Short mmCIF file of C-alpha atoms in Angstrom, two decimals:
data_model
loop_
_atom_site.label_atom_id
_atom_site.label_comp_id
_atom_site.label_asym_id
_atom_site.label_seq_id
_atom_site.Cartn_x
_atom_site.Cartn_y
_atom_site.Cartn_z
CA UNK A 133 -188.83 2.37 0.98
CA UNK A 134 -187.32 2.06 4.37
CA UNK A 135 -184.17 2.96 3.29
CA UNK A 136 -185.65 6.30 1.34
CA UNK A 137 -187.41 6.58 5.38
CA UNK A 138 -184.45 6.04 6.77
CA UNK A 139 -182.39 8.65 4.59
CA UNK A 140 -184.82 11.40 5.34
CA UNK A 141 -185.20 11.13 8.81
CA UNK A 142 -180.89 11.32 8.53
CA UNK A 143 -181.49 14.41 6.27
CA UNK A 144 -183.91 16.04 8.60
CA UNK A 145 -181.96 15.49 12.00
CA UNK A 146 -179.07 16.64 10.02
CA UNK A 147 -180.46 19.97 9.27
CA UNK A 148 -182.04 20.45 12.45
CA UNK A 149 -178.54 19.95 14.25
CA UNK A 150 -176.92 22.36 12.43
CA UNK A 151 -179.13 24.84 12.64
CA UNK A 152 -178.14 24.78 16.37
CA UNK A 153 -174.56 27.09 17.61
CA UNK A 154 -172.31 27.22 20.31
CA UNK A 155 -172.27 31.02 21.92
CA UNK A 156 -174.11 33.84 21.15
CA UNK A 157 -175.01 35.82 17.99
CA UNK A 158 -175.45 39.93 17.59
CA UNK A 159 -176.75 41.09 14.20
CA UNK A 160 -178.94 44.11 12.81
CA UNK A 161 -179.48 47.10 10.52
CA UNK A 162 -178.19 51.04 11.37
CA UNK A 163 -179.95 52.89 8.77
CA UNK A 164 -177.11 55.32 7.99
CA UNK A 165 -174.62 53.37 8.99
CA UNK A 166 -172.93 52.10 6.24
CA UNK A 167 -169.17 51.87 6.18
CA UNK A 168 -168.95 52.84 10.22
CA UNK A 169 -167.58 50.57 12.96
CA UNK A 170 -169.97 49.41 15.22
CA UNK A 171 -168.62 47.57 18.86
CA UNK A 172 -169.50 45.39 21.46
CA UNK A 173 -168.27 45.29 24.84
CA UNK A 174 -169.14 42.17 27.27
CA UNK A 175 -167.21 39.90 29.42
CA UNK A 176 -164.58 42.66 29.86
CA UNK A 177 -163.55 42.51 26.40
CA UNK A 178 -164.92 44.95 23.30
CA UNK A 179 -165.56 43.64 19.50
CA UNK A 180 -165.73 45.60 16.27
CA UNK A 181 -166.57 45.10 12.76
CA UNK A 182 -167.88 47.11 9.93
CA UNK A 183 -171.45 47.67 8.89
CA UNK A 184 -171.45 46.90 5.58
CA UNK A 185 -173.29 48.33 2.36
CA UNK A 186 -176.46 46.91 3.43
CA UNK A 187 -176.74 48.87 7.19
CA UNK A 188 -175.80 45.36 8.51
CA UNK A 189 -173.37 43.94 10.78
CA UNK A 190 -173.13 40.87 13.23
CA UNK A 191 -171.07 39.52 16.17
CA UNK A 192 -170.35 35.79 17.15
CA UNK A 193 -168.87 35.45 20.73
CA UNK A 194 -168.90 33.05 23.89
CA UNK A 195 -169.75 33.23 27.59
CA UNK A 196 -169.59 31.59 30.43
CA UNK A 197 -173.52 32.71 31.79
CA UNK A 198 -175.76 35.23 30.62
CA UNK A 199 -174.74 38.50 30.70
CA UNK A 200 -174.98 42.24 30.09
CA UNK A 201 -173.30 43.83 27.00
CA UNK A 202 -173.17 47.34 25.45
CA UNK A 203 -174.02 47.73 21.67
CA UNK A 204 -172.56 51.26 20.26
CA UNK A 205 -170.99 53.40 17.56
CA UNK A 206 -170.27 56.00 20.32
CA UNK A 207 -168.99 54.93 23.88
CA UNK A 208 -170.97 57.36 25.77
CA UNK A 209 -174.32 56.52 23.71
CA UNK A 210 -175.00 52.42 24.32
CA UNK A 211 -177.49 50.04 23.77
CA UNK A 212 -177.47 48.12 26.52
CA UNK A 213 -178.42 44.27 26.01
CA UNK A 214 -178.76 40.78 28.08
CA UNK A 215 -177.85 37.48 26.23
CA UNK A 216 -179.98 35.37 27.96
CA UNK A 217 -178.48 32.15 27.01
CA UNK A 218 -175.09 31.23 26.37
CA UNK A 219 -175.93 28.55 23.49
CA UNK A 220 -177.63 29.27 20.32
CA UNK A 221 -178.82 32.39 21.16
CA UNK A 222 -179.55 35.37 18.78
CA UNK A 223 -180.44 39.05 19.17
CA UNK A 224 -181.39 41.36 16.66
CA UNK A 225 -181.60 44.95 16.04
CA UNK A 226 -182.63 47.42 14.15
CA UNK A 227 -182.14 51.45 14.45
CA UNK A 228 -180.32 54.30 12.84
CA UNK A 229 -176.91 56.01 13.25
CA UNK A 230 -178.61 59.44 14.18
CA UNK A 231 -180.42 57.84 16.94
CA UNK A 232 -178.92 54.75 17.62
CA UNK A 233 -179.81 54.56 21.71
CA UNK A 234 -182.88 55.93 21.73
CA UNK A 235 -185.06 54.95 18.46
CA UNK A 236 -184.20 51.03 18.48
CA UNK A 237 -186.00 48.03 18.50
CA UNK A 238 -184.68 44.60 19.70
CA UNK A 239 -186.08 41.21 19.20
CA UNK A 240 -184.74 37.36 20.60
CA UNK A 241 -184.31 38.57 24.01
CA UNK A 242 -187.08 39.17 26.80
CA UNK A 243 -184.87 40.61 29.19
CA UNK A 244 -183.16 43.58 26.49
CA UNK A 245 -186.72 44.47 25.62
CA UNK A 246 -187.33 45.09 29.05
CA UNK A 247 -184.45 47.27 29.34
CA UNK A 248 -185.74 48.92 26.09
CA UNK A 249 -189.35 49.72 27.64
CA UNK A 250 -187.99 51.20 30.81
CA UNK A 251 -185.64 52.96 28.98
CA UNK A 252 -187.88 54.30 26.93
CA UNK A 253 -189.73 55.37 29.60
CA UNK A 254 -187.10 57.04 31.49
CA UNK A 255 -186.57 59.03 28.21
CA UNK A 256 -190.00 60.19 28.30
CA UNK A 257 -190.30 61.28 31.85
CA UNK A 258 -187.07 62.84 31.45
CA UNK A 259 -188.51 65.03 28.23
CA UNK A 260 -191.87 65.74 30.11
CA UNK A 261 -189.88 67.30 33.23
CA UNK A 262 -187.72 69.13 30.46
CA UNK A 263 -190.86 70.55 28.74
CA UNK A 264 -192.23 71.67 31.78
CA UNK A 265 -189.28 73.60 32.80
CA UNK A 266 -189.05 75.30 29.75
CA UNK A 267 -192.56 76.21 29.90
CA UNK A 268 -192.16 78.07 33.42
CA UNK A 269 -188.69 79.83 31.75
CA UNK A 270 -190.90 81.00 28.92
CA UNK A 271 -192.90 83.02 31.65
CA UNK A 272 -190.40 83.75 34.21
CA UNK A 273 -190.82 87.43 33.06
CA UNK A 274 -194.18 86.87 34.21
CA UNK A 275 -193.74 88.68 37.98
CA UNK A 276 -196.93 88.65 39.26
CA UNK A 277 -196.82 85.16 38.70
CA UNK A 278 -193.19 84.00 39.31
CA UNK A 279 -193.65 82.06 42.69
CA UNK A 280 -197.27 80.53 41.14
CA UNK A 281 -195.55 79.63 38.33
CA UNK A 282 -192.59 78.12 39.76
CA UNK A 283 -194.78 76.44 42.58
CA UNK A 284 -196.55 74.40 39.63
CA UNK A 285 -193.11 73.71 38.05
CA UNK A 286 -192.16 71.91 40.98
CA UNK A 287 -195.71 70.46 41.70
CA UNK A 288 -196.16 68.72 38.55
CA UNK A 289 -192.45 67.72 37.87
CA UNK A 290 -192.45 66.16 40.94
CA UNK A 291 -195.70 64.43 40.31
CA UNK A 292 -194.45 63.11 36.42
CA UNK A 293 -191.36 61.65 38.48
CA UNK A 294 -192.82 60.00 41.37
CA UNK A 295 -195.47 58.44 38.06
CA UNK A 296 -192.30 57.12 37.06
CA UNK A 297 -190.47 55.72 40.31
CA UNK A 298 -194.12 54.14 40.78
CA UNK A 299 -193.27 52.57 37.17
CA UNK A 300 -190.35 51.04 37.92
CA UNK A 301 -191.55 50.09 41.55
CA UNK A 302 -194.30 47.90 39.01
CA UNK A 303 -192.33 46.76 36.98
CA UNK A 304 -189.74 45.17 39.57
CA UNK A 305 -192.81 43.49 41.90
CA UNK A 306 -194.25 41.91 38.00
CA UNK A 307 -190.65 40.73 37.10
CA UNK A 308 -188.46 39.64 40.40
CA UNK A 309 -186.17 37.33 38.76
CA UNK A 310 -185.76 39.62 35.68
CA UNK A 311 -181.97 41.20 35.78
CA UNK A 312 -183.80 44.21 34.12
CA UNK A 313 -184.56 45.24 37.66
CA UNK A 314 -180.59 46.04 37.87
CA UNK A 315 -180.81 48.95 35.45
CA UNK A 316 -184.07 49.67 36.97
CA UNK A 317 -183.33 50.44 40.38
CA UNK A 318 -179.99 52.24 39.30
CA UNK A 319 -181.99 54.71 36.87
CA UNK A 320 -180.86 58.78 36.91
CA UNK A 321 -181.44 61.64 34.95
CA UNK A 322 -178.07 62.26 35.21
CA UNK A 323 -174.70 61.15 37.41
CA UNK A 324 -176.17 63.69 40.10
CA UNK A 325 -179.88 62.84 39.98
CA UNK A 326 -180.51 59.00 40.89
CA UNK A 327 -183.83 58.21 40.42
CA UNK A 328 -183.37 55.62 43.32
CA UNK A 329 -181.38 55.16 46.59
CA UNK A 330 -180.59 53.07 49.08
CA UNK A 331 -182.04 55.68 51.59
CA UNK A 332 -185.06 55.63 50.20
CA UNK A 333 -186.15 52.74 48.47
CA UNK A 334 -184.44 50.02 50.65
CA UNK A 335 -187.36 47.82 50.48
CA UNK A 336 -186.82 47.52 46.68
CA UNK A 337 -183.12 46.77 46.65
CA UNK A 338 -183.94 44.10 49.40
CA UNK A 339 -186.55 42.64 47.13
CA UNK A 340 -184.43 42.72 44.00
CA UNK A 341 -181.26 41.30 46.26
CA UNK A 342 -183.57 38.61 47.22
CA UNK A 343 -185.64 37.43 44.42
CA UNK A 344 -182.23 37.31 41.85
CA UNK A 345 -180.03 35.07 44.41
CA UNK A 346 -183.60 33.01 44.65
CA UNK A 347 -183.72 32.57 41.12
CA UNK A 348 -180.17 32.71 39.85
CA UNK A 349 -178.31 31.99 43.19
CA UNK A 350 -174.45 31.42 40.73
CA UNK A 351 -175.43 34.46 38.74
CA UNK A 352 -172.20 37.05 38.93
CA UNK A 353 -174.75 39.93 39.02
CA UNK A 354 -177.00 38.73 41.22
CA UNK A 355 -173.51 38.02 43.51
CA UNK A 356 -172.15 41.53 42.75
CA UNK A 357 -175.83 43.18 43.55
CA UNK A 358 -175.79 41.45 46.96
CA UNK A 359 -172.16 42.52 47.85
CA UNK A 360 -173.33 45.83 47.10
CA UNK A 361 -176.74 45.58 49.38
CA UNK A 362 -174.59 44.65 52.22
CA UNK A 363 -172.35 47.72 51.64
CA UNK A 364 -175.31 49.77 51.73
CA UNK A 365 -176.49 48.50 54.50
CA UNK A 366 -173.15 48.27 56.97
CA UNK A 367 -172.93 52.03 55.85
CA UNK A 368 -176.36 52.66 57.46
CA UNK A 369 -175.36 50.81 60.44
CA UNK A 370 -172.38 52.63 60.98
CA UNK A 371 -174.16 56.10 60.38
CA UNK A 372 -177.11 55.00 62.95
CA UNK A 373 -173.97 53.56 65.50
CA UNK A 374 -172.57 56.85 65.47
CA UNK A 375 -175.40 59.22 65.68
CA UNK A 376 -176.53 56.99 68.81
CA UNK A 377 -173.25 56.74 70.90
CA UNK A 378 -171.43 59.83 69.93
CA UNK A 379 -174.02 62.56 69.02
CA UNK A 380 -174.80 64.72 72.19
CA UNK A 381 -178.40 65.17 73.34
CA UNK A 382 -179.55 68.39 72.81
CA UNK A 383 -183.20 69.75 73.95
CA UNK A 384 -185.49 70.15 71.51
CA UNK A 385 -186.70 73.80 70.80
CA UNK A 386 -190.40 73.90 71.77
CA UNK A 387 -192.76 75.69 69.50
CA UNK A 388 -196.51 76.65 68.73
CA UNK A 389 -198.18 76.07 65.39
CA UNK A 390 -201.55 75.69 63.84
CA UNK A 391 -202.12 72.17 62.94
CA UNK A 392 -204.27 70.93 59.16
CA UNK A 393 -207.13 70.61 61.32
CA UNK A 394 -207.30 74.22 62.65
CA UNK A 395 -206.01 73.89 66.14
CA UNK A 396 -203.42 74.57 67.64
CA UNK A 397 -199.70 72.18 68.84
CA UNK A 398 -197.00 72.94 71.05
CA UNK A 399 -194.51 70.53 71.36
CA UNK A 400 -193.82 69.94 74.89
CA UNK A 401 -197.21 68.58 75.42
CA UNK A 402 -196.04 65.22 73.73
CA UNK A 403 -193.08 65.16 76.58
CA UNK A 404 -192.97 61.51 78.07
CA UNK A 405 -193.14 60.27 74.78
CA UNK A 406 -190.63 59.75 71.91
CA UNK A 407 -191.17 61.95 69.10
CA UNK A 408 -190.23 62.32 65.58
CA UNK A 409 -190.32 65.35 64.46
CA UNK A 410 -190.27 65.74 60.47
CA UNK A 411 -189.37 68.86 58.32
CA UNK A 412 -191.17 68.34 54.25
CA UNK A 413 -193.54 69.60 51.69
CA UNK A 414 -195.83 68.94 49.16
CA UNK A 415 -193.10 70.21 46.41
CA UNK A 416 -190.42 67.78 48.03
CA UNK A 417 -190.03 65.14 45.71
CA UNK A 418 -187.53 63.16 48.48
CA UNK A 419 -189.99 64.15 51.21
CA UNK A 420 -192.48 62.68 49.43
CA UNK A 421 -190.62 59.43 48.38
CA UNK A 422 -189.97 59.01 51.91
CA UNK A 423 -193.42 59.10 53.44
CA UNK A 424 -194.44 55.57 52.61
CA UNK A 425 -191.51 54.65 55.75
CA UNK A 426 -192.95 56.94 57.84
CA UNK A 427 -196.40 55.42 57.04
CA UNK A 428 -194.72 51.94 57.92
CA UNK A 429 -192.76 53.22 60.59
CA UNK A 430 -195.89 54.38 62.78
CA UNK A 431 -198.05 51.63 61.73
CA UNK A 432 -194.91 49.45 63.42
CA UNK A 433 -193.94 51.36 66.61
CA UNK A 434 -197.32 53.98 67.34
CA UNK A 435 -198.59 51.06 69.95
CA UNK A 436 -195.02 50.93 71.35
CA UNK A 437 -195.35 54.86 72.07
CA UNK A 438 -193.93 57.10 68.72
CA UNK A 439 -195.87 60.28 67.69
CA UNK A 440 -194.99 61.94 64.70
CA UNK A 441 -195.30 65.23 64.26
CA UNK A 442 -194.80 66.60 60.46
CA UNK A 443 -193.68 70.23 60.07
CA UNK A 444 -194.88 71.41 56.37
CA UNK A 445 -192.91 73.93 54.42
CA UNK A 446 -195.64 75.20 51.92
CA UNK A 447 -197.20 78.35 50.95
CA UNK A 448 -200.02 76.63 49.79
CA UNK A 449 -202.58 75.17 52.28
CA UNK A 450 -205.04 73.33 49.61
CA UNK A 451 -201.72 71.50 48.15
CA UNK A 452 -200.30 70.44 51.96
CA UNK A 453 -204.08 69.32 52.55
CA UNK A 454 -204.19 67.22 49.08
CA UNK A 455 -200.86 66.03 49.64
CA UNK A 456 -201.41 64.54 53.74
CA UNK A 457 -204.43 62.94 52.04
CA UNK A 458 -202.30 61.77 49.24
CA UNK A 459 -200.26 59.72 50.79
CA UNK A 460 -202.40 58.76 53.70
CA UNK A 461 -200.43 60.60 56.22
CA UNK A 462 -203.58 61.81 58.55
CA UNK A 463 -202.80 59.37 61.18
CA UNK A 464 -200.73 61.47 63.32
CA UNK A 465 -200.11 65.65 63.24
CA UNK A 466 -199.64 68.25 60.50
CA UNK A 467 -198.60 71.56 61.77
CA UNK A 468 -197.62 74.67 59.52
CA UNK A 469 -197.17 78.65 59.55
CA UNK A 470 -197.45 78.36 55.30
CA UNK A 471 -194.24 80.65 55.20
CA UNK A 472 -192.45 78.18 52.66
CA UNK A 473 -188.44 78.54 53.50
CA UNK A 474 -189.47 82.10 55.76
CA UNK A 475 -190.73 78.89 59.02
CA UNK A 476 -189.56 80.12 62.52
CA UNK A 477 -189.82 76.91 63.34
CA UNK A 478 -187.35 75.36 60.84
CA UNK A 479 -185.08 78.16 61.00
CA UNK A 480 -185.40 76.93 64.95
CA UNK A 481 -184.00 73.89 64.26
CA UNK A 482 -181.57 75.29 61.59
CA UNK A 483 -183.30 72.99 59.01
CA UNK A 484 -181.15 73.64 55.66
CA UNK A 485 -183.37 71.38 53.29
CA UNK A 486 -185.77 68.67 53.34
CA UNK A 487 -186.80 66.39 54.58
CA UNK A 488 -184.95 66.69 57.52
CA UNK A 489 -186.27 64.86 60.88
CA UNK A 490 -185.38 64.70 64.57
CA UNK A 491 -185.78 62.22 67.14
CA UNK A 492 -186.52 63.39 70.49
CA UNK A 493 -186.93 61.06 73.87
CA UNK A 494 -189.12 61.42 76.49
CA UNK A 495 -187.25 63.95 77.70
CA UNK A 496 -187.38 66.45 74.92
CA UNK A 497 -183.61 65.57 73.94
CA UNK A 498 -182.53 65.47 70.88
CA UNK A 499 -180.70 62.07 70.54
CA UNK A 500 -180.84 61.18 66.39
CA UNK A 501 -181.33 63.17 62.95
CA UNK A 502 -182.10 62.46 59.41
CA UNK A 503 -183.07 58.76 60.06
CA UNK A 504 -184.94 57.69 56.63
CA UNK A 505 -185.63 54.18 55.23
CA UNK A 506 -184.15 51.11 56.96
CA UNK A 507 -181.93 53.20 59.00
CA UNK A 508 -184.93 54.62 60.38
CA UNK A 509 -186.79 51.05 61.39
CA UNK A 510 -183.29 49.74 62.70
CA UNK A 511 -183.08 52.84 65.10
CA UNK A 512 -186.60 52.87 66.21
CA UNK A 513 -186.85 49.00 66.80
CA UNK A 514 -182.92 49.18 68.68
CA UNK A 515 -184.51 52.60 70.81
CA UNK A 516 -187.76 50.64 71.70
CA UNK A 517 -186.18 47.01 72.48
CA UNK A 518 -184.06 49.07 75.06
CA UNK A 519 -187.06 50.77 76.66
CA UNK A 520 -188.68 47.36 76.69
CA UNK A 521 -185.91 45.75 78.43
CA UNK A 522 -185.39 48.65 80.89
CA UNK A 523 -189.31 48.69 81.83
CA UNK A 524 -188.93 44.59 82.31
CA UNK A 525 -185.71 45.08 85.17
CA UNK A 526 -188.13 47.36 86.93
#
């Protein structure tokens, strides 16, 4: 009896062990696929083999830590993965050679379905800003309507991709230590439209850079992603170093406008006091992505003496109004002639496109432009740690 005991137990542990593998293991179904090569690049090396009469394939391989890897048939449409373990570790798929990227499902790894969903999503937004824009193309023969038309173009696409940056923003805060976030926070509609930059959304590549060398502080990627922060950020510093020491004041150009509330604003009567002075509009998608600093940015240095004065390029009052509501920019003043691109005022200060800001001293000089994100806060808090210092010698 004990030896019968004995012998299963041996059986058992036997079967268990070898269930176990050393490495990684890549398998699936491509409808449609039979009798193609499928590949896999990782590790700076690329695998093939051939699906075979069943729409299946599967790849064995070693690594040295988890990493990202590319499934395709067709090099410039991937499947991107993570092996999250470098030990008996499986991933499966399942899709079809028509739509191999974009209609696939993955299963045995947390951090590729992640990928997946905000892929997916990405792929959604990116069809909803299409539809729209074919919508206002239908009726571009529409001119009685053109501008109206084309206004709510640009109202709503901008509105379906700030949903989306607002998505991702989620998504990173619920999963810090997720090296999803590293596709995230690079996502683009295409090599010319990034979704996300370094200008704008410093906070988030911060909070990524942080919470990955927190959690995987030997991780390559998380390595390579903090080299890369640090580039981004010495860049900023050099830009704010040189528009500091080498740009030459110039006065500001003063101006009268009607502010949101229905009075009126010149300029000079904030003399004595630093200004920033910022060019936008509801429309502006980057105008809008950069408000949240600005909201940060007063709430920081207002009590150390900044006013900011915003100077809106609409046509439409009710959607400046909604938007200064919007994103909870009623703290300091909202001035406007409504005359869209047609603005004395930004023609006055040459503004090209937006946002575009200025940052005047006391003295109505001009001594900074275009400050946005962390190079703002850096060149705010380096201005008003000077003025501190200079009021203590007195």
């Amino acid at each position: 009896m004990q030896k019968t005991v004995l012998s299963l137990f041996i059986f058992i542990l036997f079967v268990s062990c070898s269930s176990d593998f050393e490495g990684f293991k890549i398998k699936g179904k491509v409808n449609g696929g039979k009798g193609k090569t499928i590949f896999l690049s990782y590790s700076g090396q690329t695998d093939s083999v051939k699906i075979n009469s069943d729409n299946e394939f599967e790849f064995n391989g070693t690594l040295s830590e988890p990493d990202f890897c590319n499934l395709y048939l067709d090099r410039t449409n991937p499947i991107l993965l993570f092996i999250d373990s470098i030990n008996n570790f499986t991933i499966e798929i399942k899709t079809d050679a028509e739509n191999f990227a974009q209609n696939y499902s993955v299963s045995g790894s947390k951090t590729s379905q992640q990928i997946k969903e905000l892929q997916s999503k990405l792929i959604q937004t990116f069809q909803n800003v299409k539809n729209l824009y074919n919508t206002m193309i239908a009726n571009n023969n529409d001119t009685l309507h053109r501008d109206s038309i084309q206004s709510l173009y640009v109202k709503k696409s901008n509105e379906i991709v700030q949903q989306h940056r607002q998505y991702v923003f989620n998504f990173i805060k619920q999963n810090p230590s997720s090296f999803a976030c590293l596709p995230a926070i690079y996502q683009a509609f295409d090599s010319r439209n990034p979704l996300f930059n370094y200008e704008w959304d410093a906070y988030y590549f911060n909070f990524i850079d942080s919470a990955l060398n927190t959690s995987h502080p030997n991780s390559m990627h998380a390595k390579e992603f903090h080299a890369q922060v640090l580039q981004y950020k010495q860049q900023f510093a050099n830009l704010q170093s040189t528009q500091l020491n080498t740009q030459i004041p110039t006065e500001a150009p003063d101006f009268l406008l009607n502010t949101s509330n229905g009075n009126t604003f010149r300029l000079s009567s904030l003399r004595g006091s630093f200004v920033l002075l910022d060019f936008w509009a509801s429309w502006c998608s980057p105008c809008r992505y950069e408000n949240p600093n600005l909201v940060n940015a007063y709430k920081k240095f207002a009590k150390k003496g900044l006013h900011i004065v915003q100077v809106s390029l609409d046509k439409d009052r009710n959607a400046w109004l909604q938007a200064i509501e919007k994103d909870n920019l009623s703290a300091w003043t909202h001035v406007s002639d409504l005359q869209y691109w047609n603005s004395p005022v930004a023609k006055l200060y040459n503004v090209q496109a937006i946002p575009a800001n200025f940052l005047i001293d006391p003295n109505g000089k001009i001594i900074a432009q275009n400050l946005r994100g962390e190079q703002l806060f850096s060149t705010l808090e380096q201005i008003f740690s000077s003025v501190k210092k200079h009021k203590k010698k007195k």
